[in-house]
PDB file of C-alpha atoms in Angstrom:
ATOM      1  CA  UNK N1227     -68.740 -51.006  33.061  1.00 84.00           C
ATOM      2  CA  UNK N1228     -71.045 -48.063  32.296  1.00 90.00           C
ATOM      3  CA  UNK N1229     -74.277 -47.736  34.280  1.00 92.00           C
ATOM      4  CA  UNK N1230     -76.954 -45.315  33.781  1.00 95.00           C
ATOM      5  CA  UNK N1231     -79.523 -44.516  36.381  1.00 95.00           C
ATOM      6  CA  UNK N1232     -82.781 -42.447  35.919  1.00 96.00           C
ATOM      7  CA  UNK N1233     -84.542 -40.499  38.643  1.00 94.00           C
ATOM      8  CA  UNK N1234     -87.414 -40.627  39.330  1.00 93.00           C
ATOM      9  CA  UNK N1235     -88.689 -43.964  37.833  1.00 94.00           C
ATOM     10  CA  UNK N1236     -92.256 -42.565  37.641  1.00 95.00           C
ATOM     11  CA  UNK N1237     -93.630 -38.975  37.834  1.00 95.00           C
ATOM     12  CA  UNK N1238     -97.384 -37.690  37.595  1.00 97.00           C
ATOM     13  CA  UNK N1239     -97.892 -34.137  37.294  1.00 96.00           C
ATOM     14  CA  UNK N1240    -100.801 -31.892  36.349  1.00 97.00           C
ATOM     15  CA  UNK N1241    -100.873 -30.210  33.044  1.00 97.00           C
ATOM     16  CA  UNK N1242     -98.825 -26.907  32.556  1.00 97.00           C
ATOM     17  CA  UNK N1243     -96.232 -27.761  35.039  1.00 96.00           C
ATOM     18  CA  UNK N1244     -92.507 -27.500  34.231  1.00 97.00           C
ATOM     19  CA  UNK N1245     -90.469 -30.690  35.107  1.00 95.00           C
ATOM     20  CA  UNK N1246     -87.212 -31.984  35.269  1.00 96.00           C
ATOM     21  CA  UNK N1247     -85.903 -35.597  34.547  1.00 97.00           C
ATOM     22  CA  UNK N1248     -82.552 -36.811  35.849  1.00 97.00           C
ATOM     23  CA  UNK N1249     -80.019 -39.120  34.282  1.00 98.00           C
ATOM     24  CA  UNK N1250     -76.686 -40.066  35.821  1.00 97.00           C
ATOM     25  CA  UNK N1251     -73.877 -42.156  34.453  1.00 97.00           C
ATOM     26  CA  UNK N1252     -70.861 -43.563  36.139  1.00 96.00           C
ATOM     27  CA  UNK N1253     -68.269 -43.525  33.421  1.00 93.00           C
ATOM     28  CA  UNK N1254     -67.763 -39.904  32.241  1.00 92.00           C
ATOM     29  CA  UNK N1255     -65.866 -41.098  29.331  1.00 90.00           C
ATOM     30  CA  UNK N1256     -68.669 -40.626  26.842  1.00 92.00           C
ATOM     31  CA  UNK N1257     -69.017 -39.466  23.168  1.00 90.00           C
ATOM     32  CA  UNK N1258     -72.495 -38.374  23.476  1.00 91.00           C
ATOM     33  CA  UNK N1259     -75.704 -38.536  25.372  1.00 94.00           C
ATOM     34  CA  UNK N1260     -79.343 -39.087  24.046  1.00 93.00           C
ATOM     35  CA  UNK N1261     -82.760 -38.600  25.379  1.00 96.00           C
ATOM     36  CA  UNK N1262     -85.485 -40.744  23.636  1.00 94.00           C
ATOM     37  CA  UNK N1263     -89.256 -41.060  24.195  1.00 95.00           C
ATOM     38  CA  UNK N1264     -91.060 -44.304  24.204  1.00 93.00           C
ATOM     39  CA  UNK N1265     -94.651 -44.581  23.951  1.00 91.00           C
ATOM     40  CA  UNK N1266     -96.323 -47.866  25.262  1.00 86.00           C
ATOM     41  CA  UNK N1267     -95.579 -50.866  22.961  1.00 81.00           C
ATOM     42  CA  UNK N1268     -93.778 -48.570  20.428  1.00 85.00           C
ATOM     43  CA  UNK N1269     -89.922 -48.170  19.508  1.00 86.00           C
ATOM     44  CA  UNK N1270     -87.847 -45.138  20.412  1.00 89.00           C
ATOM     45  CA  UNK N1271     -88.145 -41.546  19.331  1.00 89.00           C
ATOM     46  CA  UNK N1272     -85.004 -39.488  19.465  1.00 89.00           C
ATOM     47  CA  UNK N1273     -85.601 -36.286  21.340  1.00 94.00           C
ATOM     48  CA  UNK N1274     -82.258 -34.443  21.777  1.00 94.00           C
ATOM     49  CA  UNK N1275     -78.557 -35.699  21.341  1.00 91.00           C
ATOM     50  CA  UNK N1276     -75.814 -33.765  23.402  1.00 94.00           C
ATOM     51  CA  UNK N1277     -72.268 -34.258  22.122  1.00 91.00           C
ATOM     52  CA  UNK N1278     -69.724 -34.581  24.903  1.00 91.00           C
ATOM     53  CA  UNK N1279     -68.288 -31.211  24.143  1.00 92.00           C
ATOM     54  CA  UNK N1280     -71.764 -29.465  24.512  1.00 93.00           C
ATOM     55  CA  UNK N1281     -73.601 -28.322  27.640  1.00 95.00           C
ATOM     56  CA  UNK N1282     -77.214 -28.367  26.564  1.00 95.00           C
ATOM     57  CA  UNK N1283     -79.485 -28.831  23.513  1.00 95.00           C
ATOM     58  CA  UNK N1284     -82.856 -27.324  23.080  1.00 95.00           C
ATOM     59  CA  UNK N1285     -85.845 -28.428  20.929  1.00 94.00           C
ATOM     60  CA  UNK N1286     -89.167 -26.725  21.373  1.00 96.00           C
ATOM     61  CA  UNK N1287     -90.290 -27.070  25.053  1.00 97.00           C
ATOM     62  CA  UNK N1288     -87.482 -29.648  25.788  1.00 97.00           C
ATOM     63  CA  UNK N1289     -83.894 -28.703  27.001  1.00 97.00           C
ATOM     64  CA  UNK N1290     -81.379 -30.979  27.891  1.00 97.00           C
ATOM     65  CA  UNK N1291     -78.207 -30.360  29.694  1.00 97.00           C
ATOM     66  CA  UNK N1292     -75.096 -32.352  30.344  1.00 97.00           C
ATOM     67  CA  UNK N1293     -72.399 -32.051  32.843  1.00 96.00           C
ATOM     68  CA  UNK N1294     -69.989 -34.578  31.779  1.00 93.00           C
ATOM     69  CA  UNK N1295     -67.350 -34.305  34.572  1.00 93.00           C
ATOM     70  CA  UNK N1296     -70.064 -35.039  37.145  1.00 95.00           C
ATOM     71  CA  UNK N1297     -71.784 -37.717  35.008  1.00 96.00           C
ATOM     72  CA  UNK N1298     -75.135 -36.065  35.082  1.00 97.00           C
ATOM     73  CA  UNK N1299     -77.888 -35.035  32.561  1.00 98.00           C
ATOM     74  CA  UNK N1300     -81.247 -33.357  32.989  1.00 98.00           C
ATOM     75  CA  UNK N1301     -84.218 -33.038  30.631  1.00 97.00           C
ATOM     76  CA  UNK N1302     -86.244 -29.981  31.260  1.00 97.00           C
ATOM     77  CA  UNK N1303     -89.770 -30.070  30.032  1.00 97.00           C
ATOM     78  CA  UNK N1304     -91.682 -26.680  30.009  1.00 97.00           C
ATOM     79  CA  UNK N1305     -95.371 -26.236  30.217  1.00 97.00           C
ATOM     80  CA  UNK N1306     -95.997 -30.076  30.188  1.00 97.00           C
ATOM     81  CA  UNK N1307     -99.103 -31.447  28.205  1.00 97.00           C
ATOM     82  CA  UNK N1308    -100.884 -34.799  28.362  1.00 97.00           C
ATOM     83  CA  UNK N1309     -99.396 -35.480  25.135  1.00 96.00           C
ATOM     84  CA  UNK N1310     -96.099 -35.786  26.797  1.00 97.00           C
ATOM     85  CA  UNK N1311     -97.072 -38.732  28.815  1.00 97.00           C
ATOM     86  CA  UNK N1312     -94.665 -41.462  27.820  1.00 96.00           C
ATOM     87  CA  UNK N1313     -91.339 -43.099  29.076  1.00 95.00           C
ATOM     88  CA  UNK N1314     -88.362 -41.241  28.835  1.00 97.00           C
ATOM     89  CA  UNK N1315     -85.042 -42.865  28.335  1.00 96.00           C
ATOM     90  CA  UNK N1316     -81.571 -41.579  28.359  1.00 96.00           C
ATOM     91  CA  UNK N1317     -78.736 -43.358  26.823  1.00 94.00           C
ATOM     92  CA  UNK N1318     -74.985 -42.780  26.638  1.00 93.00           C
ATOM     93  CA  UNK N1319     -72.751 -43.683  23.792  1.00 89.00           C
ATOM     94  CA  UNK N1320     -68.970 -44.558  24.754  1.00 86.00           C
ATOM     95  CA  UNK N1321     -67.201 -43.583  21.325  1.00 78.00           C
ATOM     96  CA  UNK N1322     -67.915 -42.362  17.920  1.00 71.00           C
ATOM     97  CA  UNK N1323     -67.329 -45.567  15.868  1.00 67.00           C
ATOM     98  CA  UNK N1324     -70.323 -47.214  14.374  1.00 56.00           C
ATOM     99  CA  UNK N1325     -69.752 -50.130  16.330  1.00 60.00           C
ATOM    100  CA  UNK N1326     -70.404 -48.195  19.679  1.00 65.00           C
ATOM    101  CA  UNK N1327     -73.453 -49.155  21.376  1.00 79.00           C
ATOM    102  CA  UNK N1328     -75.884 -47.409  23.803  1.00 88.00           C
ATOM    103  CA  UNK N1329     -76.288 -47.978  27.476  1.00 91.00           C
ATOM    104  CA  UNK N1330     -79.798 -47.218  28.440  1.00 93.00           C
ATOM    105  CA  UNK N1331     -81.223 -46.166  31.850  1.00 94.00           C
ATOM    106  CA  UNK N1332     -84.371 -47.740  33.061  1.00 92.00           C
ATOM    107  CA  UNK N1333     -86.459 -44.744  32.065  1.00 94.00           C
ATOM    108  CA  UNK N1334     -88.960 -42.356  33.812  1.00 96.00           C
ATOM    109  CA  UNK N1335     -92.424 -42.852  33.250  1.00 95.00           C
ATOM    110  CA  UNK N1336     -94.199 -39.507  32.997  1.00 97.00           C
ATOM    111  CA  UNK N1337     -98.048 -39.043  33.271  1.00 97.00           C
ATOM    112  CA  UNK N1338     -99.446 -35.652  32.591  1.00 97.00           C
ATOM    113  CA  UNK N1339    -102.756 -35.282  33.855  1.00 96.00           C
ATOM    114  CA  UNK N1340    -105.261 -32.776  32.224  1.00 95.00           C
TER     115      UNK N1340
ATOM    116  CA  UNK V1261     -84.477 -38.735   7.435  1.00 65.00           C
ATOM    117  CA  UNK V1262     -82.927 -42.180   7.988  1.00 75.00           C
ATOM    118  CA  UNK V1263     -85.696 -44.835   8.513  1.00 86.00           C
ATOM    119  CA  UNK V1264     -85.512 -48.431   9.973  1.00 91.00           C
ATOM    120  CA  UNK V1265     -88.335 -50.600   9.447  1.00 93.00           C
ATOM    121  CA  UNK V1266     -89.168 -53.624  11.586  1.00 95.00           C
ATOM    122  CA  UNK V1267     -91.421 -56.485  10.680  1.00 95.00           C
ATOM    123  CA  UNK V1268     -93.529 -57.951  12.083  1.00 96.00           C
ATOM    124  CA  UNK V1269     -94.637 -55.457  14.684  1.00 94.00           C
ATOM    125  CA  UNK V1270     -96.385 -58.097  16.610  1.00 94.00           C
ATOM    126  CA  UNK V1271     -96.330 -61.909  16.432  1.00 96.00           C
ATOM    127  CA  UNK V1272     -97.939 -64.618  18.512  1.00 96.00           C
ATOM    128  CA  UNK V1273     -96.776 -68.260  18.182  1.00 95.00           C
ATOM    129  CA  UNK V1274     -96.934 -71.633  19.824  1.00 96.00           C
ATOM    130  CA  UNK V1275     -94.105 -72.735  22.245  1.00 96.00           C
ATOM    131  CA  UNK V1276     -91.528 -74.686  20.134  1.00 96.00           C
ATOM    132  CA  UNK V1277     -91.676 -72.782  17.099  1.00 96.00           C
ATOM    133  CA  UNK V1278     -89.203 -70.358  15.513  1.00 97.00           C
ATOM    134  CA  UNK V1279     -90.037 -66.772  14.731  1.00 97.00           C
ATOM    135  CA  UNK V1280     -87.998 -64.521  12.483  1.00 97.00           C
ATOM    136  CA  UNK V1281     -87.912 -60.563  12.829  1.00 97.00           C
ATOM    137  CA  UNK V1282     -86.721 -58.594  10.203  1.00 96.00           C
ATOM    138  CA  UNK V1283     -84.940 -55.113  10.586  1.00 95.00           C
ATOM    139  CA  UNK V1284     -84.305 -53.136   7.402  1.00 94.00           C
ATOM    140  CA  UNK V1285     -82.651 -49.747   6.900  1.00 90.00           C
ATOM    141  CA  UNK V1286     -84.702 -47.878   4.117  1.00 88.00           C
ATOM    142  CA  UNK V1287     -82.541 -44.975   2.921  1.00 82.00           C
ATOM    143  CA  UNK V1288     -79.096 -45.640   4.348  1.00 84.00           C
ATOM    144  CA  UNK V1289     -76.450 -48.481   4.464  1.00 86.00           C
ATOM    145  CA  UNK V1290     -76.501 -50.011   7.945  1.00 87.00           C
ATOM    146  CA  UNK V1291     -72.951 -51.112   8.553  1.00 85.00           C
ATOM    147  CA  UNK V1292     -73.963 -52.193  12.134  1.00 89.00           C
ATOM    148  CA  UNK V1293     -77.222 -53.147  13.650  1.00 92.00           C
ATOM    149  CA  UNK V1294     -78.021 -53.793  17.347  1.00 93.00           C
ATOM    150  CA  UNK V1295     -80.831 -56.017  18.628  1.00 95.00           C
ATOM    151  CA  UNK V1296     -82.385 -55.168  21.990  1.00 95.00           C
ATOM    152  CA  UNK V1297     -84.847 -56.935  24.357  1.00 95.00           C
ATOM    153  CA  UNK V1298     -87.118 -55.030  26.488  1.00 92.00           C
ATOM    154  CA  UNK V1299     -89.296 -56.631  29.329  1.00 89.00           C
ATOM    155  CA  UNK V1300     -92.435 -54.785  30.571  1.00 83.00           C
ATOM    156  CA  UNK V1301     -91.518 -51.632  32.454  1.00 78.00           C
ATOM    157  CA  UNK V1302     -87.837 -52.223  31.979  1.00 83.00           C
ATOM    158  CA  UNK V1303     -85.154 -50.635  29.885  1.00 85.00           C
ATOM    159  CA  UNK V1304     -83.668 -51.871  26.685  1.00 90.00           C
ATOM    160  CA  UNK V1305     -80.997 -54.537  27.052  1.00 91.00           C
ATOM    161  CA  UNK V1306     -78.658 -55.194  24.349  1.00 92.00           C
ATOM    162  CA  UNK V1307     -78.783 -58.645  23.017  1.00 95.00           C
ATOM    163  CA  UNK V1308     -76.138 -58.581  20.191  1.00 94.00           C
ATOM    164  CA  UNK V1309     -74.350 -56.400  17.642  1.00 92.00           C
ATOM    165  CA  UNK V1310     -73.893 -57.550  14.111  1.00 90.00           C
ATOM    166  CA  UNK V1311     -71.785 -56.121  11.428  1.00 86.00           C
ATOM    167  CA  UNK V1312     -72.561 -56.712   7.687  1.00 82.00           C
ATOM    168  CA  UNK V1313     -70.973 -59.743   6.488  1.00 80.00           C
ATOM    169  CA  UNK V1314     -69.651 -61.025   9.762  1.00 83.00           C
ATOM    170  CA  UNK V1315     -70.920 -62.985  12.719  1.00 86.00           C
ATOM    171  CA  UNK V1316     -72.916 -61.067  15.568  1.00 91.00           C
ATOM    172  CA  UNK V1317     -71.261 -60.363  18.826  1.00 92.00           C
ATOM    173  CA  UNK V1318     -73.510 -61.495  21.466  1.00 94.00           C
ATOM    174  CA  UNK V1319     -73.704 -60.078  25.215  1.00 92.00           C
ATOM    175  CA  UNK V1320     -73.021 -62.125  28.137  1.00 91.00           C
ATOM    176  CA  UNK V1321     -75.875 -64.345  28.945  1.00 92.00           C
ATOM    177  CA  UNK V1322     -77.660 -64.188  25.568  1.00 94.00           C
ATOM    178  CA  UNK V1323     -77.697 -67.659  23.969  1.00 94.00           C
ATOM    179  CA  UNK V1324     -76.425 -67.388  20.287  1.00 92.00           C
ATOM    180  CA  UNK V1325     -78.057 -70.843  19.532  1.00 94.00           C
ATOM    181  CA  UNK V1326     -81.299 -69.686  20.425  1.00 96.00           C
ATOM    182  CA  UNK V1327     -81.149 -66.004  19.074  1.00 96.00           C
ATOM    183  CA  UNK V1328     -79.833 -66.367  15.533  1.00 96.00           C
ATOM    184  CA  UNK V1329     -78.664 -63.136  14.017  1.00 94.00           C
ATOM    185  CA  UNK V1330     -77.900 -62.709  10.370  1.00 91.00           C
ATOM    186  CA  UNK V1331     -76.661 -59.511   8.735  1.00 88.00           C
ATOM    187  CA  UNK V1332     -76.224 -60.611   5.167  1.00 81.00           C
ATOM    188  CA  UNK V1333     -76.643 -57.397   3.649  1.00 88.00           C
ATOM    189  CA  UNK V1334     -76.095 -53.563   4.381  1.00 88.00           C
ATOM    190  CA  UNK V1335     -79.867 -52.987   4.641  1.00 91.00           C
ATOM    191  CA  UNK V1336     -81.141 -56.114   6.251  1.00 93.00           C
ATOM    192  CA  UNK V1337     -80.429 -57.917   9.574  1.00 93.00           C
ATOM    193  CA  UNK V1338     -82.755 -60.743  10.914  1.00 95.00           C
ATOM    194  CA  UNK V1339     -83.112 -62.141  14.301  1.00 97.00           C
ATOM    195  CA  UNK V1340     -84.492 -65.535  14.570  1.00 97.00           C
ATOM    196  CA  UNK V1341     -85.906 -66.805  17.976  1.00 97.00           C
ATOM    197  CA  UNK V1342     -85.458 -70.519  17.860  1.00 96.00           C
ATOM    198  CA  UNK V1343     -87.766 -73.018  19.745  1.00 96.00           C
ATOM    199  CA  UNK V1344     -89.431 -70.142  21.470  1.00 96.00           C
ATOM    200  CA  UNK V1345     -90.906 -70.411  24.940  1.00 96.00           C
ATOM    201  CA  UNK V1346     -93.108 -68.363  26.992  1.00 96.00           C
ATOM    202  CA  UNK V1347     -90.127 -66.675  28.782  1.00 95.00           C
ATOM    203  CA  UNK V1348     -88.996 -65.522  25.441  1.00 96.00           C
ATOM    204  CA  UNK V1349     -92.127 -63.244  25.235  1.00 96.00           C
ATOM    205  CA  UNK V1350     -90.879 -59.574  24.981  1.00 95.00           C
ATOM    206  CA  UNK V1351     -90.593 -56.613  22.896  1.00 95.00           C
ATOM    207  CA  UNK V1352     -87.580 -56.657  20.467  1.00 96.00           C
ATOM    208  CA  UNK V1353     -86.001 -53.445  19.099  1.00 95.00           C
ATOM    209  CA  UNK V1354     -83.370 -53.246  16.560  1.00 94.00           C
ATOM    210  CA  UNK V1355     -81.312 -50.003  15.916  1.00 92.00           C
ATOM    211  CA  UNK V1356     -79.012 -49.405  12.764  1.00 89.00           C
ATOM    212  CA  UNK V1357     -76.112 -47.142  12.466  1.00 84.00           C
ATOM    213  CA  UNK V1358     -74.338 -46.139   9.091  1.00 79.00           C
ATOM    214  CA  UNK V1359     -74.070 -43.307   6.611  1.00 70.00           C
ATOM    215  CA  UNK V1360     -76.971 -41.951   4.736  1.00 64.00           C
ATOM    216  CA  UNK V1361     -77.049 -42.069   1.114  1.00 60.00           C
ATOM    217  CA  UNK V1362     -80.014 -39.745   0.408  1.00 56.00           C
ATOM    218  CA  UNK V1363     -80.221 -35.944   0.567  1.00 56.00           C
ATOM    219  CA  UNK V1364     -77.708 -35.780   3.765  1.00 54.00           C
ATOM    220  CA  UNK V1365     -75.394 -38.117   1.997  1.00 54.00           C
ATOM    221  CA  UNK V1366     -72.702 -39.107   4.377  1.00 51.00           C
ATOM    222  CA  UNK V1367     -74.214 -38.160   7.562  1.00 56.00           C
ATOM    223  CA  UNK V1368     -73.600 -40.638  10.359  1.00 65.00           C
ATOM    224  CA  UNK V1369     -77.064 -41.904  11.740  1.00 70.00           C
ATOM    225  CA  UNK V1370     -78.297 -44.115  14.656  1.00 78.00           C
ATOM    226  CA  UNK V1371     -81.868 -45.014  14.063  1.00 85.00           C
ATOM    227  CA  UNK V1372     -84.296 -47.388  15.951  1.00 90.00           C
ATOM    228  CA  UNK V1373     -87.062 -49.575  14.561  1.00 92.00           C
ATOM    229  CA  UNK V1374     -90.455 -49.504  15.935  1.00 92.00           C
ATOM    230  CA  UNK V1375     -90.202 -52.783  17.624  1.00 94.00           C
ATOM    231  CA  UNK V1376     -91.683 -56.329  17.500  1.00 96.00           C
ATOM    232  CA  UNK V1377     -93.810 -57.604  20.238  1.00 95.00           C
ATOM    233  CA  UNK V1378     -93.444 -61.418  20.550  1.00 96.00           C
ATOM    234  CA  UNK V1379     -95.798 -63.347  22.624  1.00 96.00           C
ATOM    235  CA  UNK V1380     -95.229 -67.157  22.917  1.00 96.00           C
ATOM    236  CA  UNK V1381     -98.110 -69.294  24.083  1.00 96.00           C
TER     237      UNK V1381
END
């Protein structure tokens, strides 16, 4: 059974810092890994999706890497802003077909202080 | 892009009543929909997977008679919490996967709804 772990559970940083969120998964046989953002009481916003054949994806100040063999992914946020405050979730998808479902980590709650 | 609309966004009900939550795919045909439950400060836990026109597959520990899921069309799935109790109070999120029919026709998408906050008094 796939298990996804995120470290740290919570993180508080001053504005402008670069930071790294970690995600690990126990079964390396994945189709892709996805990072989401969730604001309090809201649904999920997809940030980055990395296919199993890829090493990293970038979008603006966000960079996600994937080391499938070691079961790890990191989300790098550059020059953090108060608006980045949210819970960040990583999730893995085991295979391509539409019936495939995501296994989520418990998230990292990020607070960026002005 | 692909959009999933979830309704209602929040609902308060009395213990013992039933509540229905709708999940609609707005510009694509959702062959499969997933229902998740999220308790405060916890991650999303998959409750069930539903394929259009067939019975839902429930995760272990989820009571199928309590959480009724219907996926009667390619654009609509419903979750009905029957005889709700305070411990059912939670945030329920649906996601849908399928192929787009709009500008990016044929693209495989997986999109989440905005969630429904259920409070049972």
